[in-house]
PDB file of C-alpha atoms in Angstrom:
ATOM      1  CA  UNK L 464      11.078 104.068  72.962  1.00  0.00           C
ATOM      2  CA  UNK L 465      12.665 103.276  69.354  1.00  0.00           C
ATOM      3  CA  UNK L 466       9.746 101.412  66.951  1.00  0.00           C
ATOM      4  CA  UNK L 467       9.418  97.622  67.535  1.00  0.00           C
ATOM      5  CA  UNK L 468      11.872  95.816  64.540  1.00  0.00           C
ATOM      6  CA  UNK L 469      10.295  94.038  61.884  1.00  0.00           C
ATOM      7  CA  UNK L 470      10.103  89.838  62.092  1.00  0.00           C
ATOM      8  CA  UNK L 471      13.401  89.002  61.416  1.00  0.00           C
ATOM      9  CA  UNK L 472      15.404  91.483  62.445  1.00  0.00           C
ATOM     10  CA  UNK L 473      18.105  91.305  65.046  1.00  0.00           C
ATOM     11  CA  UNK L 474      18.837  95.507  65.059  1.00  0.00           C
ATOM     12  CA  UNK L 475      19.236  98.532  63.534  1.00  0.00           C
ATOM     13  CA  UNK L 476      22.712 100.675  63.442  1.00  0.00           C
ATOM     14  CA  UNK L 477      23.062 103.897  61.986  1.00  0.00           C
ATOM     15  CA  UNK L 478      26.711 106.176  62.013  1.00  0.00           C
ATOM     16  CA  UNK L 479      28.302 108.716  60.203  1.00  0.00           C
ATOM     17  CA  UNK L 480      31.808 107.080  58.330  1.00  0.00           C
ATOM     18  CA  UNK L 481      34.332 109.742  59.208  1.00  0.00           C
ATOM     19  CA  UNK L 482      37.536 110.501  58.158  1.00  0.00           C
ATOM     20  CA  UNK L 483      39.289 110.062  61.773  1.00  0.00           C
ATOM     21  CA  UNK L 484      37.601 106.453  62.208  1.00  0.00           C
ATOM     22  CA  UNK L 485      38.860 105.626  58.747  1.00  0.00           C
ATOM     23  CA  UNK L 486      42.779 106.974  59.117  1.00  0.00           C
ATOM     24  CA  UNK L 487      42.595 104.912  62.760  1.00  0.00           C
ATOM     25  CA  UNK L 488      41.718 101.776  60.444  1.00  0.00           C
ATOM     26  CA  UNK L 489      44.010 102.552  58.169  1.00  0.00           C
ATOM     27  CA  UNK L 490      46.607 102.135  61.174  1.00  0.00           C
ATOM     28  CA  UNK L 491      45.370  99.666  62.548  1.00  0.00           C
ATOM     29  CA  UNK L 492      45.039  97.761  59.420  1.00  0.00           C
ATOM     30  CA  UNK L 493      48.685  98.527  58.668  1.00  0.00           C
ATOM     31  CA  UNK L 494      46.697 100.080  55.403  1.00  0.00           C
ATOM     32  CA  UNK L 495      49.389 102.196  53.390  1.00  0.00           C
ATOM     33  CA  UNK L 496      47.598 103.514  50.589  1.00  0.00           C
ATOM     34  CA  UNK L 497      46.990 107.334  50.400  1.00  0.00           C
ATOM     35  CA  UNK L 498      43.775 106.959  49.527  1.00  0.00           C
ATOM     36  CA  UNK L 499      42.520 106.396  53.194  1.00  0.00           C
ATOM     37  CA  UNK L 500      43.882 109.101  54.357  1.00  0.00           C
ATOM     38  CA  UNK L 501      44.879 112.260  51.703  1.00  0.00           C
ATOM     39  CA  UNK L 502      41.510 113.594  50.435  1.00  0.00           C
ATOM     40  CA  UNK L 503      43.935 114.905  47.514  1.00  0.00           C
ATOM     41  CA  UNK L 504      45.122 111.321  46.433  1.00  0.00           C
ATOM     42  CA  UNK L 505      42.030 110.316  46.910  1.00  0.00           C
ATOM     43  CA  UNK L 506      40.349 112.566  44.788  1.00  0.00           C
ATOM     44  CA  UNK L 507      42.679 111.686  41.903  1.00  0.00           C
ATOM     45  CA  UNK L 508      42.259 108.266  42.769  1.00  0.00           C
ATOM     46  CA  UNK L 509      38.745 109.248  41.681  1.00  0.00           C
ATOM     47  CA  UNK L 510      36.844 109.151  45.013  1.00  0.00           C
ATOM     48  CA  UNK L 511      34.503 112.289  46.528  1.00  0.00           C
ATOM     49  CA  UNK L 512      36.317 111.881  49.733  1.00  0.00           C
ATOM     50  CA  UNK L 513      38.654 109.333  51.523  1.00  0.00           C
ATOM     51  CA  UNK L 514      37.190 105.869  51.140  1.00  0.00           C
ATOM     52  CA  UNK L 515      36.872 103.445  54.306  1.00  0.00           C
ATOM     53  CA  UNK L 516      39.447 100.136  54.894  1.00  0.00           C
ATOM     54  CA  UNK L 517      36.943  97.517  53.554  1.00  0.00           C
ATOM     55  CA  UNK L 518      36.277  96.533  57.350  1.00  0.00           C
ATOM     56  CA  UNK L 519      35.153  99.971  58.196  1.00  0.00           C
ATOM     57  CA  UNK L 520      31.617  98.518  58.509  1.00  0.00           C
ATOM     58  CA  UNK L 521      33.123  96.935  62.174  1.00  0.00           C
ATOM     59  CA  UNK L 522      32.528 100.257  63.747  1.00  0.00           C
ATOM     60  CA  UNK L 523      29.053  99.222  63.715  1.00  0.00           C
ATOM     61  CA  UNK L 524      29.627  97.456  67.138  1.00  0.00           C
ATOM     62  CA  UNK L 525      30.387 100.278  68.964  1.00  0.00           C
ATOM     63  CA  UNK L 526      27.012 101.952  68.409  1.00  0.00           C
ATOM     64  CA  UNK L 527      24.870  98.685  68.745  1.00  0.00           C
ATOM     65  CA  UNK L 528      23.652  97.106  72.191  1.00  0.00           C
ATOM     66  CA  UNK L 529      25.850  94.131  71.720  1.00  0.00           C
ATOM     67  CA  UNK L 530      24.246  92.284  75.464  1.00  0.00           C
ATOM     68  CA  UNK L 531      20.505  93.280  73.820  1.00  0.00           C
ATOM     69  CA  UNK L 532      21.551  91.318  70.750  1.00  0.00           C
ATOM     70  CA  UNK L 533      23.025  87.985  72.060  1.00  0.00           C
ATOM     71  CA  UNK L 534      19.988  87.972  74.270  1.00  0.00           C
ATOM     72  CA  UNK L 535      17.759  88.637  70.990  1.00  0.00           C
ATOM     73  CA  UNK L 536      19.356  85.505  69.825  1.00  0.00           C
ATOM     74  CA  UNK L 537      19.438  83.429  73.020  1.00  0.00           C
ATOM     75  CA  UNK L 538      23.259  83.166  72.504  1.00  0.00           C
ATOM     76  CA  UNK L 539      25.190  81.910  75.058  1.00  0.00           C
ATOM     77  CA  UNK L 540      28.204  84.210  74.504  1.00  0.00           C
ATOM     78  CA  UNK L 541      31.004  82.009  75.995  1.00  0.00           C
ATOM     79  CA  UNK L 542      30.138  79.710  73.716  1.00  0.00           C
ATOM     80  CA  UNK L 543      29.956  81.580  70.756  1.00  0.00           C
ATOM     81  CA  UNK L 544      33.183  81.812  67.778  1.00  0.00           C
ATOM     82  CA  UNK L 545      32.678  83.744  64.503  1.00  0.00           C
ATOM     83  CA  UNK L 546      32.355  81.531  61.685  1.00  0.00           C
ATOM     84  CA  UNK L 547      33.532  83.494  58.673  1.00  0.00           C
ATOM     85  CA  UNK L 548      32.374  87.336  57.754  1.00  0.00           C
ATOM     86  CA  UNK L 549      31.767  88.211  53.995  1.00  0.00           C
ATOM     87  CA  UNK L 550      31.638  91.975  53.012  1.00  0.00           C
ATOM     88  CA  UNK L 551      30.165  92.804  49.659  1.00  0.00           C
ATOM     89  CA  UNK L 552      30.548  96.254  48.307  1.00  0.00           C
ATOM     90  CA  UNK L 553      28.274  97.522  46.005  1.00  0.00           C
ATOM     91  CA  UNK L 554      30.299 101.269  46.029  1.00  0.00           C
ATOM     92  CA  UNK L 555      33.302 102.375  48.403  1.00  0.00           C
ATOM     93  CA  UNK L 556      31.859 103.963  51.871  1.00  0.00           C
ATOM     94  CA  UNK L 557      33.686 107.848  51.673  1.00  0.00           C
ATOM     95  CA  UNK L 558      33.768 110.208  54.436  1.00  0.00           C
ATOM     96  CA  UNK L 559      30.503 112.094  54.456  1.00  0.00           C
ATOM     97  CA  UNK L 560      28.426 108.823  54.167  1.00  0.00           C
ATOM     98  CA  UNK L 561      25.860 108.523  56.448  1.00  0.00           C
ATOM     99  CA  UNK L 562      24.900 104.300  57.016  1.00  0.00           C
ATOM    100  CA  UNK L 563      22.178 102.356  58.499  1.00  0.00           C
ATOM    101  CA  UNK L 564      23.137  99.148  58.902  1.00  0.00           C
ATOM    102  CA  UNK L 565      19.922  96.547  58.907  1.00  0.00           C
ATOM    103  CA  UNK L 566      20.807  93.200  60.379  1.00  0.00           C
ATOM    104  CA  UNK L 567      18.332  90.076  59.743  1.00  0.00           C
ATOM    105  CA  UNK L 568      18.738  86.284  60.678  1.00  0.00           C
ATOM    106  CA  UNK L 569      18.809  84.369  57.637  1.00  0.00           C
ATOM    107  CA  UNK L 570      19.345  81.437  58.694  1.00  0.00           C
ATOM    108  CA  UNK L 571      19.354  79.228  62.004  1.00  0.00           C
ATOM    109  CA  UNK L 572      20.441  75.505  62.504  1.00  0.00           C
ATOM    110  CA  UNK L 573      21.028  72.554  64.857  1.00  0.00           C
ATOM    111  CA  UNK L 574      24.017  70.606  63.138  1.00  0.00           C
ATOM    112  CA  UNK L 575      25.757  67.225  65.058  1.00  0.00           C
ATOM    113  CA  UNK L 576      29.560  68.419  66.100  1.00  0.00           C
ATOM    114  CA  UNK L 577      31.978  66.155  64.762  1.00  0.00           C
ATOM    115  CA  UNK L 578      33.225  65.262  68.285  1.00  0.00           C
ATOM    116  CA  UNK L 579      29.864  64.474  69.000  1.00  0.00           C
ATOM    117  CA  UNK L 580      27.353  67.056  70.741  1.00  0.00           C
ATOM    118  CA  UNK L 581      25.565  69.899  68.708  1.00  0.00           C
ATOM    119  CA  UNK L 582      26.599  73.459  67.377  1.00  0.00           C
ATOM    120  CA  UNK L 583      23.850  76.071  66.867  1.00  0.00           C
ATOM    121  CA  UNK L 584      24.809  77.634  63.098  1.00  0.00           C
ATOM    122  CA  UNK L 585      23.587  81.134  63.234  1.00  0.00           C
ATOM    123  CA  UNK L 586      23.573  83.113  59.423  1.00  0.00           C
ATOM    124  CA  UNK L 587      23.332  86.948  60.140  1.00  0.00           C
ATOM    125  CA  UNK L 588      23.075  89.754  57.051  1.00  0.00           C
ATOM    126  CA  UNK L 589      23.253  93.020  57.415  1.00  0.00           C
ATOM    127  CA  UNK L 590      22.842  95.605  54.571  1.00  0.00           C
ATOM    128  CA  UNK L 591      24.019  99.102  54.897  1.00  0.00           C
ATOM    129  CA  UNK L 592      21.938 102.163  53.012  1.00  0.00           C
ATOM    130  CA  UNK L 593      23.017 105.025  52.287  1.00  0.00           C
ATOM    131  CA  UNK L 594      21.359 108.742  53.343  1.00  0.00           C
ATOM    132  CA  UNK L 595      19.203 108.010  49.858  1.00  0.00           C
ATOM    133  CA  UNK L 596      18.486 104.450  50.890  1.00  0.00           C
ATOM    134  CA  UNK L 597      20.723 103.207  48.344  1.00  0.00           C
ATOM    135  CA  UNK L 598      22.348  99.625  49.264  1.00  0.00           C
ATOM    136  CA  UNK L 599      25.772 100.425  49.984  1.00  0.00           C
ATOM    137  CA  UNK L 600      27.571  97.088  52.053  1.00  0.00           C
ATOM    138  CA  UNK L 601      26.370  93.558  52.404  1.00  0.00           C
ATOM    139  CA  UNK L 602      27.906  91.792  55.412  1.00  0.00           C
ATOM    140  CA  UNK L 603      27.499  88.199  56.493  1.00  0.00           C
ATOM    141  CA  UNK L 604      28.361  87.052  59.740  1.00  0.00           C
ATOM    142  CA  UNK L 605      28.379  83.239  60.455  1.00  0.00           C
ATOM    143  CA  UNK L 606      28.380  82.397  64.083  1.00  0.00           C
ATOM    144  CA  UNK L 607      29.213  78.791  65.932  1.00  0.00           C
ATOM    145  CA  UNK L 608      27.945  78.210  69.274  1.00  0.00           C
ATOM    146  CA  UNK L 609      29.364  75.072  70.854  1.00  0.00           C
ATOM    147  CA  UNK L 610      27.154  72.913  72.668  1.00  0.00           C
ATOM    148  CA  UNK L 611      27.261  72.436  76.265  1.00  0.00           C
ATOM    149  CA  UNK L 612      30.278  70.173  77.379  1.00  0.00           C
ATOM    150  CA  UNK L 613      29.100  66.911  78.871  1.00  0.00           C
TER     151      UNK L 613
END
């Protein structure tokens, strides 16, 4: 059983970024820039290895327990739109990286709807390490769930 999260927390992620994930975001980005996917141009670009689309960090969902989290939350999914996302980058993810992604509630509200009714405001952050525990991405997630329709 994996240790009990910290107050605050919503979950833990942790994944290697590799080169194939980044050259199938690079297509499906309709990213064109050598970079992504020629470790040669990206080497004289000035990177180790081929850096990630800036939205790499969306892989994350595939290795979290998406139903665990929404019930962590008390979310009721068909309800639920994404607000904005915010990535800040404090180096380029490469190949080779190795991330765990932290993900805290920052912030929870009630606010009146304009058509009358309430939305539940949910803030989420997540920072991403590196291997040396070195902040790597900053992602925040704003998400709007509707209130019930009368």
């Amino acid at each position: 059983m994996p240790d009990p999260l910290p107050a605050g927390v919503v979950d833990r992620v942790d994944y290697d970024v590799e080169r194939g994930k980044i050259r199938e975001f690079t297509r499906a980005t309709f990213t064109t820039d050598p970079v992504h996917t020629d470790p040669a141009a990206a080497r004289d670009a000035g990177f180790g290895d081929v850096p990630a689309t800036l939205t790499h960090t969306v892989v994350a969902g595939h290795q979290r327990d998406q139903r665990a989290f929404v019930d962590t939350l008390g979310l009721a999914l068909e309800r639920v739109v994404v607000g904005s996302v915010t990535w800040t980058y404090l180096r380029p993810l490469t190949a080779g990286d190795h991330v765990v992604g932290t993900r805290r509630v920052v912030d929870d509200v009630q606010r009146e709807g304009k058509r009358g009714g309430t939305m539940r405001i949910v803030t989420l952050e997540t920072e991403y390490v590196d291997a040396d525990g070195a902040p790597v991405v900053r992602l925040e997630e704003v998400l709007i769930e509707r209130g019930e329709q009368r």
